């Protein structure tokens, strides 16, 4: 994809890895840094892949529910291991669901969305025509991170 946007944000949270058999099984916290990479082939009428302000708003909305929380008590980590890998995937999927979708045509005109910013009829992972989540990297320290890159749809592959 010829165009990519990079957005970085952070949140602070505690977690513990269930049945890990090491020091990370104990309660501990991180100042997580999240790197979001969006990709697409076309720019909109304003010459943007997606407005940075909108991309930052979407990522901030996703991260808000994790900030200053004990992740093991926040869905989906109340049942899913709160590892960096799972955090990256959960954030990628939540961002993708919030990307505005567009009508058929050329993908330049957005469809009205509900109060959450999602198209009410969008099934599965909502994507803006031509814009998708390329990857999310969850940094738990300056030296350790995990990246999740959603698979391309058959149409995109």
Tab-separated table of N, CA and C in Angstrom:
chain	number	residue	atom	x	y	z
A	1	UNK	N	0.850	-1.172	0.000
A	1	UNK	CA	0.000	0.000	0.000
A	1	UNK	C	0.894	1.232	0.000
A	2	UNK	N	0.620	2.158	-0.892
A	2	UNK	CA	1.530	3.294	-1.028
A	2	UNK	C	1.485	4.321	0.098
A	3	UNK	N	0.378	4.394	0.860
A	3	UNK	CA	0.279	5.389	1.928
A	3	UNK	C	0.154	4.702	3.280
A	4	UNK	N	0.875	5.251	4.272
A	4	UNK	CA	0.785	4.750	5.639
A	4	UNK	C	0.761	5.927	6.601
A	5	UNK	N	-0.030	5.784	7.647
A	5	UNK	CA	-0.053	6.750	8.743
A	5	UNK	C	0.450	6.044	9.993
A	6	UNK	N	1.187	6.759	10.814
A	6	UNK	CA	1.679	6.226	12.079
A	6	UNK	C	1.176	7.116	13.209
A	7	UNK	N	0.553	6.503	14.185
A	7	UNK	CA	0.048	7.212	15.355
A	7	UNK	C	0.603	6.489	16.581
A	8	UNK	N	1.106	7.254	17.547
A	8	UNK	CA	1.604	6.684	18.789
A	8	UNK	C	0.812	7.267	19.950
A	9	UNK	N	0.443	6.418	20.875
A	9	UNK	CA	-0.262	6.848	22.077
A	9	UNK	C	0.203	5.958	23.223
A	10	UNK	N	-0.227	6.279	24.430
A	10	UNK	CA	0.183	5.456	25.565
A	10	UNK	C	-0.918	5.359	26.598
A	11	UNK	N	-0.757	4.382	27.465
A	11	UNK	CA	-1.639	4.224	28.620
A	11	UNK	C	-0.859	3.474	29.692
A	12	UNK	N	-1.298	3.631	30.924
A	12	UNK	CA	-0.682	2.935	32.056
A	12	UNK	C	-1.678	1.935	32.602
A	13	UNK	N	-1.202	0.723	32.857
A	13	UNK	CA	-2.092	-0.315	33.378
A	13	UNK	C	-1.298	-1.408	34.066
A	14	UNK	N	-1.983	-2.102	34.953
A	14	UNK	CA	-1.408	-3.260	35.635
A	14	UNK	C	-1.991	-4.530	35.031
A	15	UNK	N	-1.241	-5.620	35.169
A	15	UNK	CA	-1.732	-6.928	34.747
A	15	UNK	C	-0.876	-8.000	35.394
A	16	UNK	N	-1.291	-9.217	35.235
A	16	UNK	CA	-0.435	-10.352	35.565
A	16	UNK	C	-0.763	-11.453	34.567
A	17	UNK	N	0.251	-12.236	34.249
A	17	UNK	CA	0.073	-13.324	33.293
A	17	UNK	C	-0.331	-14.573	34.064
A	18	UNK	N	-1.497	-15.077	33.756
A	18	UNK	CA	-2.033	-16.248	34.450
A	18	UNK	C	-1.212	-17.491	34.124
A	19	UNK	N	-0.904	-18.273	35.170
A	19	UNK	CA	-0.199	-19.548	35.020
A	19	UNK	C	1.101	-19.427	34.225
A	20	UNK	N	1.796	-18.341	34.401
A	20	UNK	CA	3.032	-18.059	33.667
A	20	UNK	C	4.244	-18.772	34.248
A	21	UNK	N	4.267	-19.014	35.509
A	21	UNK	CA	5.392	-19.663	36.199
A	21	UNK	C	6.665	-18.821	36.149
A	22	UNK	N	6.506	-17.554	36.442
A	22	UNK	CA	7.645	-16.640	36.486
A	22	UNK	C	7.203	-15.350	37.152
A	23	UNK	N	8.125	-14.383	37.230
A	23	UNK	CA	7.799	-13.158	37.965
A	23	UNK	C	6.648	-12.369	37.345
A	24	UNK	N	6.378	-12.549	36.053
A	24	UNK	CA	5.265	-11.823	35.422
A	24	UNK	C	3.903	-12.397	35.789
A	25	UNK	N	3.896	-13.509	36.550
A	25	UNK	CA	2.635	-14.035	37.065
A	25	UNK	C	2.152	-13.156	38.223
A	26	UNK	N	3.094	-12.433	38.842
A	26	UNK	CA	2.721	-11.523	39.924
A	26	UNK	C	2.189	-10.219	39.332
A	27	UNK	N	1.344	-9.556	40.084
A	27	UNK	CA	0.795	-8.274	39.679
A	27	UNK	C	1.926	-7.277	39.436
A	28	UNK	N	1.907	-6.626	38.286
A	28	UNK	CA	2.887	-5.596	37.951
A	28	UNK	C	2.264	-4.655	36.927
A	29	UNK	N	2.921	-3.556	36.647
A	29	UNK	CA	2.362	-2.578	35.719
A	29	UNK	C	3.353	-2.136	34.667
A	30	UNK	N	2.807	-1.509	33.648
A	30	UNK	CA	3.616	-0.966	32.554
A	30	UNK	C	3.055	0.377	32.134
A	31	UNK	N	3.925	1.195	31.573
A	31	UNK	CA	3.513	2.371	30.825
A	31	UNK	C	3.583	1.937	29.369
A	32	UNK	N	2.462	1.457	28.849
A	32	UNK	CA	2.391	0.890	27.505
A	32	UNK	C	2.479	1.996	26.458
A	33	UNK	N	3.249	1.756	25.423
A	33	UNK	CA	3.260	2.629	24.247
A	33	UNK	C	2.650	1.826	23.114
A	34	UNK	N	1.701	2.426	22.420
A	34	UNK	CA	1.018	1.757	21.326
A	34	UNK	C	1.329	2.497	20.031
A	35	UNK	N	1.854	1.753	19.059
A	35	UNK	CA	2.113	2.297	17.727
A	35	UNK	C	1.081	1.715	16.776
A	36	UNK	N	0.267	2.592	16.200
A	36	UNK	CA	-0.764	2.195	15.246
A	36	UNK	C	-0.293	2.575	13.848
A	37	UNK	N	-0.393	1.620	12.927
A	37	UNK	CA	-0.043	1.885	11.522
A	37	UNK	C	-1.276	1.604	10.680
A	38	UNK	N	-1.743	2.645	9.977
A	38	UNK	CA	-2.864	2.528	9.054
A	38	UNK	C	-2.318	2.583	7.640
A	39	UNK	N	-2.946	1.870	6.724
A	39	UNK	CA	-2.452	1.834	5.345
A	39	UNK	C	-3.613	1.936	4.372
A	40	UNK	N	-3.298	2.434	3.181
A	40	UNK	CA	-4.310	2.524	2.138
A	40	UNK	C	-3.696	2.899	0.802
A	41	UNK	N	-4.497	2.713	-0.232
A	41	UNK	CA	-4.048	2.978	-1.603
A	41	UNK	C	-4.387	4.369	-2.102
A	42	UNK	N	-5.494	4.944	-1.581
A	42	UNK	CA	-5.986	6.205	-2.136
A	42	UNK	C	-6.157	7.256	-1.058
A	43	UNK	N	-6.032	8.494	-1.497
A	43	UNK	CA	-6.303	9.628	-0.624
A	43	UNK	C	-7.727	10.100	-0.881
A	44	UNK	N	-8.316	10.754	0.121
A	44	UNK	CA	-9.663	11.279	-0.058
A	44	UNK	C	-9.605	12.618	-0.802
A	45	UNK	N	-10.746	13.259	-0.929
A	45	UNK	CA	-10.834	14.517	-1.679
A	45	UNK	C	-9.957	15.613	-1.068
A	46	UNK	N	-9.688	15.525	0.243
A	46	UNK	CA	-8.834	16.520	0.918
A	46	UNK	C	-7.352	16.180	0.803
A	47	UNK	N	-7.026	15.083	0.135
A	47	UNK	CA	-5.634	14.680	-0.011
A	47	UNK	C	-5.104	13.937	1.199
A	48	UNK	N	-5.997	13.312	1.987
A	48	UNK	CA	-5.608	12.603	3.200
A	48	UNK	C	-6.017	11.144	3.110
A	49	UNK	N	-5.196	10.276	3.657
A	49	UNK	CA	-5.605	8.879	3.818
A	49	UNK	C	-6.698	8.826	4.885
A	50	UNK	N	-6.439	9.445	6.015
A	50	UNK	CA	-7.387	9.633	7.114
A	50	UNK	C	-6.830	10.786	7.932
A	51	UNK	N	-7.666	11.688	8.334
A	51	UNK	CA	-7.225	12.838	9.122
A	51	UNK	C	-6.539	12.350	10.402
A	52	UNK	N	-5.356	12.882	10.701
A	52	UNK	CA	-4.637	12.491	11.920
A	52	UNK	C	-5.500	12.709	13.161
A	53	UNK	N	-6.263	13.791	13.161
A	53	UNK	CA	-7.118	14.077	14.317
A	53	UNK	C	-8.109	12.940	14.541
A	54	UNK	N	-8.701	12.437	13.473
A	54	UNK	CA	-9.647	11.332	13.591
A	54	UNK	C	-8.940	10.051	14.024
A	55	UNK	N	-7.769	9.776	13.464
A	55	UNK	CA	-7.017	8.574	13.834
A	55	UNK	C	-6.630	8.618	15.315
A	56	UNK	N	-6.196	9.783	15.804
A	56	UNK	CA	-5.833	9.919	17.218
A	56	UNK	C	-7.055	9.768	18.111
A	57	UNK	N	-8.191	10.309	17.672
A	57	UNK	CA	-9.426	10.183	18.448
A	57	UNK	C	-9.829	8.718	18.580
A	58	UNK	N	-9.783	7.994	17.477
A	58	UNK	CA	-10.168	6.578	17.484
A	58	UNK	C	-9.250	5.781	18.406
A	59	UNK	N	-7.937	5.970	18.267
A	59	UNK	CA	-7.001	5.228	19.116
A	59	UNK	C	-7.189	5.606	20.578
A	60	UNK	N	-7.375	6.885	20.858
A	60	UNK	CA	-7.595	7.322	22.239
A	60	UNK	C	-8.840	6.718	22.848
A	61	UNK	N	-9.908	6.634	22.043
A	61	UNK	CA	-11.157	6.023	22.503
A	61	UNK	C	-10.944	4.551	22.869
A	62	UNK	N	-10.164	3.854	22.072
A	62	UNK	CA	-9.886	2.438	22.337
A	62	UNK	C	-9.059	2.282	23.616
A	63	UNK	N	-8.042	3.113	23.766
A	63	UNK	CA	-7.135	2.974	24.910
A	63	UNK	C	-7.741	3.450	26.224
A	64	UNK	N	-8.726	4.310	26.154
A	64	UNK	CA	-9.324	4.887	27.358
A	64	UNK	C	-9.825	3.815	28.328
A	65	UNK	N	-10.384	2.750	27.810
A	65	UNK	CA	-10.939	1.727	28.708
A	65	UNK	C	-9.863	0.896	29.408
A	66	UNK	N	-8.606	1.003	28.972
A	66	UNK	CA	-7.502	0.266	29.596
A	66	UNK	C	-6.671	1.129	30.548
A	67	UNK	N	-6.731	2.443	30.388
A	67	UNK	CA	-5.852	3.349	31.130
A	67	UNK	C	-6.132	3.312	32.629
A	68	UNK	N	-5.054	3.139	33.399
A	68	UNK	CA	-5.098	3.092	34.856
A	68	UNK	C	-6.090	2.050	35.369
A	69	UNK	N	-6.042	0.904	34.733
A	69	UNK	CA	-6.909	-0.211	35.104
A	69	UNK	C	-6.058	-1.457	35.342
A	70	UNK	N	-6.671	-2.427	35.990
A	70	UNK	CA	-6.091	-3.757	36.135
A	70	UNK	C	-6.650	-4.559	34.964
A	71	UNK	N	-5.814	-4.807	33.948
A	71	UNK	CA	-6.287	-5.385	32.690
A	71	UNK	C	-6.987	-6.727	32.866
A	72	UNK	N	-6.574	-7.513	33.851
A	72	UNK	CA	-7.191	-8.823	34.076
A	72	UNK	C	-8.673	-8.727	34.440
A	73	UNK	N	-9.136	-7.526	34.759
A	73	UNK	CA	-10.545	-7.316	35.097
A	73	UNK	C	-11.309	-6.601	33.984
A	74	UNK	N	-10.639	-6.301	32.877
A	74	UNK	CA	-11.262	-5.573	31.763
A	74	UNK	C	-11.442	-6.532	30.590
A	75	UNK	N	-12.657	-6.543	30.031
A	75	UNK	CA	-12.920	-7.406	28.880
A	75	UNK	C	-12.015	-7.007	27.717
A	76	UNK	N	-11.418	-7.889	26.970
A	76	UNK	CA	-11.563	-9.338	27.000
A	76	UNK	C	-10.543	-10.032	27.902
A	77	UNK	N	-9.736	-9.241	28.607
A	77	UNK	CA	-8.644	-9.827	29.390
A	77	UNK	C	-9.111	-10.455	30.692
A	78	UNK	N	-10.404	-10.334	30.980
A	78	UNK	CA	-10.943	-11.051	32.132
A	78	UNK	C	-10.978	-12.553	31.841
A	79	UNK	N	-10.855	-12.923	30.555
A	79	UNK	CA	-10.803	-14.342	30.180
A	79	UNK	C	-9.637	-14.650	29.239
A	80	UNK	N	-9.070	-13.636	28.623
A	80	UNK	CA	-7.965	-13.783	27.680
A	80	UNK	C	-6.677	-13.329	28.352
A	81	UNK	N	-5.598	-14.071	28.159
A	81	UNK	CA	-4.301	-13.705	28.749
A	81	UNK	C	-3.927	-12.280	28.316
A	82	UNK	N	-3.639	-11.375	29.269
A	82	UNK	CA	-3.296	-10.001	28.913
A	82	UNK	C	-1.818	-9.846	28.513
A	83	UNK	N	-1.409	-10.640	27.545
A	83	UNK	CA	-0.035	-10.570	27.031
A	83	UNK	C	0.079	-9.410	26.049
A	84	UNK	N	1.286	-9.003	25.764
A	84	UNK	CA	1.502	-7.940	24.779
A	84	UNK	C	0.921	-8.319	23.428
A	85	UNK	N	1.041	-9.591	23.069
A	85	UNK	CA	0.499	-10.068	21.790
A	85	UNK	C	-1.014	-9.896	21.736
A	86	UNK	N	-1.701	-10.311	22.807
A	86	UNK	CA	-3.153	-10.188	22.836
A	86	UNK	C	-3.612	-8.741	22.963
A	87	UNK	N	-2.835	-7.925	23.663
A	87	UNK	CA	-3.160	-6.500	23.761
A	87	UNK	C	-3.067	-5.862	22.382
A	88	UNK	N	-2.010	-6.155	21.637
A	88	UNK	CA	-1.853	-5.588	20.290
A	88	UNK	C	-3.017	-6.003	19.392
A	89	UNK	N	-3.383	-7.271	19.437
A	89	UNK	CA	-4.488	-7.746	18.581
A	89	UNK	C	-5.824	-7.116	18.992
A	90	UNK	N	-6.088	-7.052	20.285
A	90	UNK	CA	-7.338	-6.465	20.767
A	90	UNK	C	-7.457	-5.012	20.337
A	91	UNK	N	-6.378	-4.262	20.443
A	91	UNK	CA	-6.395	-2.857	20.040
A	91	UNK	C	-6.580	-2.740	18.528
A	92	UNK	N	-5.884	-3.567	17.751
A	92	UNK	CA	-6.022	-3.533	16.295
A	92	UNK	C	-7.469	-3.777	15.878
A	93	UNK	N	-8.092	-4.780	16.475
A	93	UNK	CA	-9.476	-5.106	16.122
A	93	UNK	C	-10.436	-3.997	16.545
A	94	UNK	N	-10.209	-3.402	17.714
A	94	UNK	CA	-11.086	-2.329	18.183
A	94	UNK	C	-10.944	-1.078	17.318
A	95	UNK	N	-9.721	-0.759	16.896
A	95	UNK	CA	-9.527	0.388	16.001
A	95	UNK	C	-10.210	0.120	14.666
A	96	UNK	N	-10.014	-1.072	14.117
A	96	UNK	CA	-10.620	-1.412	12.826
A	96	UNK	C	-12.140	-1.279	12.872
A	97	UNK	N	-12.742	-1.673	13.982
A	97	UNK	CA	-14.199	-1.564	14.128
A	97	UNK	C	-14.671	-0.121	14.137
A	98	UNK	N	-13.809	0.799	14.531
A	98	UNK	CA	-14.192	2.206	14.650
A	98	UNK	C	-13.844	3.045	13.422
A	99	UNK	N	-13.091	2.480	12.506
A	99	UNK	CA	-12.775	3.250	11.299
A	99	UNK	C	-14.060	3.522	10.544
A	100	UNK	N	-14.245	4.745	10.072
A	100	UNK	CA	-15.466	5.034	9.319
A	100	UNK	C	-15.500	4.212	8.040
A	101	UNK	N	-16.682	3.767	7.673
A	101	UNK	CA	-16.839	2.992	6.446
A	101	UNK	C	-17.371	3.910	5.358
A	102	UNK	N	-17.248	3.483	4.123
A	102	UNK	CA	-17.722	4.286	2.997
A	102	UNK	C	-18.637	3.450	2.126
A	103	UNK	N	-19.383	4.136	1.289
A	103	UNK	CA	-20.290	3.450	0.374
A	103	UNK	C	-19.498	2.758	-0.705
A	104	UNK	N	-20.196	1.991	-1.540
A	104	UNK	CA	-19.563	1.315	-2.681
A	104	UNK	C	-18.795	2.298	-3.529
A	105	UNK	N	-19.274	2.642	-4.647
A	105	UNK	CA	-18.674	3.666	-5.506
A	105	UNK	C	-17.175	3.714	-5.444
A	106	UNK	N	-16.639	4.910	-5.275
A	106	UNK	CA	-15.191	5.104	-5.239
A	106	UNK	C	-14.649	5.145	-3.822
A	107	UNK	N	-15.527	5.002	-2.835
A	107	UNK	CA	-15.058	4.990	-1.450
A	107	UNK	C	-14.721	6.351	-0.912
A	108	UNK	N	-15.202	7.407	-1.583
A	108	UNK	CA	-14.866	8.750	-1.133
A	108	UNK	C	-15.927	9.371	-0.241
A	109	UNK	N	-17.149	8.844	-0.263
A	109	UNK	CA	-18.202	9.468	0.520
A	109	UNK	C	-18.572	8.590	1.699
A	110	UNK	N	-18.387	9.106	2.917
A	110	UNK	CA	-18.682	8.304	4.091
A	110	UNK	C	-20.173	8.076	4.262
A	111	UNK	N	-20.498	6.954	4.885
A	111	UNK	CA	-21.867	6.621	5.226
A	111	UNK	C	-22.115	7.132	6.634
A	112	UNK	N	-23.335	7.540	6.932
A	112	UNK	CA	-23.640	7.965	8.293
A	112	UNK	C	-23.334	6.838	9.257
A	113	UNK	N	-22.765	7.181	10.398
A	113	UNK	CA	-22.444	6.163	11.390
A	113	UNK	C	-23.227	6.438	12.657
A	114	UNK	N	-23.260	5.451	13.548
A	114	UNK	CA	-23.983	5.627	14.796
A	114	UNK	C	-23.138	6.448	15.770
A	115	UNK	N	-23.605	6.594	17.012
A	115	UNK	CA	-22.924	7.443	17.990
A	115	UNK	C	-21.541	6.939	18.357
A	116	UNK	N	-21.231	5.667	18.065
A	116	UNK	CA	-19.905	5.132	18.368
A	116	UNK	C	-18.941	5.370	17.217
A	117	UNK	N	-19.440	5.931	16.098
A	117	UNK	CA	-18.593	6.157	14.936
A	117	UNK	C	-18.573	4.982	13.990
A	118	UNK	N	-19.330	3.925	14.297
A	118	UNK	CA	-19.364	2.737	13.459
A	118	UNK	C	-20.606	2.753	12.588
A	119	UNK	N	-20.493	2.201	11.412
A	119	UNK	CA	-21.638	2.062	10.532
A	119	UNK	C	-22.575	1.021	11.128
A	120	UNK	N	-23.856	1.335	11.291
A	120	UNK	CA	-24.755	0.404	11.958
A	120	UNK	C	-24.909	-0.929	11.242
A	121	UNK	N	-24.728	-0.966	9.938
A	121	UNK	CA	-24.923	-2.214	9.200
A	121	UNK	C	-23.612	-2.946	8.924
A	122	UNK	N	-22.510	-2.399	9.387
A	122	UNK	CA	-21.219	-3.021	9.099
A	122	UNK	C	-21.100	-4.348	9.837
A	123	UNK	N	-20.781	-5.382	9.102
A	123	UNK	CA	-20.616	-6.709	9.708
A	123	UNK	C	-19.132	-6.995	9.844
A	124	UNK	N	-18.752	-7.689	10.902
A	124	UNK	CA	-17.350	-8.040	11.097
A	124	UNK	C	-16.518	-6.806	11.372
A	125	UNK	N	-15.341	-6.769	10.806
A	125	UNK	CA	-14.424	-5.661	11.038
A	125	UNK	C	-14.725	-4.551	10.050
A	126	UNK	N	-15.205	-3.419	10.576
A	126	UNK	CA	-15.508	-2.279	9.715
A	126	UNK	C	-14.213	-1.642	9.233
A	127	UNK	N	-14.164	-1.313	7.968
A	127	UNK	CA	-12.984	-0.650	7.410
A	127	UNK	C	-13.426	0.501	6.543
A	128	UNK	N	-12.682	1.573	6.570
A	128	UNK	CA	-12.947	2.680	5.667
A	128	UNK	C	-12.469	2.213	4.308
A	129	UNK	N	-13.224	2.514	3.278
A	129	UNK	CA	-12.827	2.078	1.942
A	129	UNK	C	-11.411	2.560	1.673
A	130	UNK	N	-10.514	1.622	1.460
A	130	UNK	CA	-9.134	1.978	1.154
A	130	UNK	C	-8.249	2.206	2.360
A	131	UNK	N	-8.779	2.198	3.581
A	131	UNK	CA	-7.962	2.402	4.783
A	131	UNK	C	-8.163	1.199	5.698
A	132	UNK	N	-7.057	0.634	6.174
A	132	UNK	CA	-7.147	-0.509	7.073
A	132	UNK	C	-6.048	-0.414	8.123
A	133	UNK	N	-6.227	-1.175	9.199
A	133	UNK	CA	-5.177	-1.285	10.209
A	133	UNK	C	-4.115	-2.204	9.631
A	134	UNK	N	-2.915	-1.690	9.444
A	134	UNK	CA	-1.804	-2.498	8.938
A	134	UNK	C	-1.122	-3.238	10.086
A	135	UNK	N	-0.976	-2.561	11.233
A	135	UNK	CA	-0.378	-3.217	12.397
A	135	UNK	C	-0.576	-2.374	13.643
A	136	UNK	N	-0.472	-3.045	14.777
A	136	UNK	CA	-0.421	-2.393	16.082
A	136	UNK	C	0.723	-3.040	16.843
A	137	UNK	N	1.590	-2.199	17.402
A	137	UNK	CA	2.682	-2.678	18.245
A	137	UNK	C	2.428	-2.202	19.663
A	138	UNK	N	2.464	-3.135	20.606
A	138	UNK	CA	2.280	-2.828	22.024
A	138	UNK	C	3.634	-2.965	22.716
A	139	UNK	N	4.181	-1.829	23.126
A	139	UNK	CA	5.461	-1.788	23.837
A	139	UNK	C	5.190	-1.814	25.333
A	140	UNK	N	5.681	-2.837	26.033
A	140	UNK	CA	5.521	-2.880	27.486
A	140	UNK	C	6.736	-2.295	28.194
A	141	UNK	N	7.836	-2.125	27.462
A	141	UNK	CA	9.032	-1.446	27.972
A	141	UNK	C	9.763	-0.877	26.766
A	142	UNK	N	10.867	-0.193	27.023
A	142	UNK	CA	11.648	0.369	25.912
A	142	UNK	C	12.290	-0.700	25.050
A	143	UNK	N	12.364	-1.926	25.561
A	143	UNK	CA	13.063	-2.988	24.846
A	143	UNK	C	12.198	-4.174	24.449
A	144	UNK	N	10.935	-4.197	24.861
A	144	UNK	CA	10.080	-5.359	24.597
A	144	UNK	C	8.742	-4.925	24.029
A	145	UNK	N	8.382	-5.517	22.887
A	145	UNK	CA	7.118	-5.188	22.238
A	145	UNK	C	6.616	-6.388	21.452
A	146	UNK	N	5.329	-6.370	21.154
A	146	UNK	CA	4.715	-7.369	20.288
A	146	UNK	C	3.889	-6.636	19.244
A	147	UNK	N	3.934	-7.133	18.011
A	147	UNK	CA	3.191	-6.530	16.910
A	147	UNK	C	2.163	-7.511	16.384
A	148	UNK	N	0.963	-6.987	16.119
A	148	UNK	CA	-0.089	-7.769	15.456
A	148	UNK	C	-0.415	-7.080	14.147
A	149	UNK	N	-0.383	-7.847	13.052
A	149	UNK	CA	-0.744	-7.360	11.723
A	149	UNK	C	-1.948	-8.171	11.248
A	150	UNK	N	-3.125	-7.534	11.193
A	150	UNK	CA	-4.312	-8.284	10.755
A	150	UNK	C	-4.105	-8.865	9.363
A	151	UNK	N	-4.634	-10.055	9.110
A	151	UNK	CA	-4.501	-10.643	7.781
A	151	UNK	C	-5.270	-9.801	6.751
A	152	UNK	N	-4.752	-9.782	5.541
A	152	UNK	CA	-5.432	-9.083	4.457
A	152	UNK	C	-6.658	-9.872	4.055
A	153	UNK	N	-7.695	-9.165	3.659
A	153	UNK	CA	-8.862	-9.863	3.118
A	153	UNK	C	-8.486	-10.431	1.761
A	154	UNK	N	-9.286	-11.340	1.248
A	154	UNK	CA	-9.010	-11.928	-0.067
A	154	UNK	C	-8.937	-10.848	-1.138
A	155	UNK	N	-9.787	-9.838	-0.999
A	155	UNK	CA	-9.813	-8.729	-1.960
A	155	UNK	C	-8.507	-7.927	-1.919
A	156	UNK	N	-7.921	-7.771	-0.706
A	156	UNK	CA	-6.716	-6.973	-0.543
A	156	UNK	C	-5.445	-7.747	-0.873
A	157	UNK	N	-5.498	-9.070	-0.759
A	157	UNK	CA	-4.289	-9.897	-0.948
A	157	UNK	C	-3.830	-9.930	-2.385
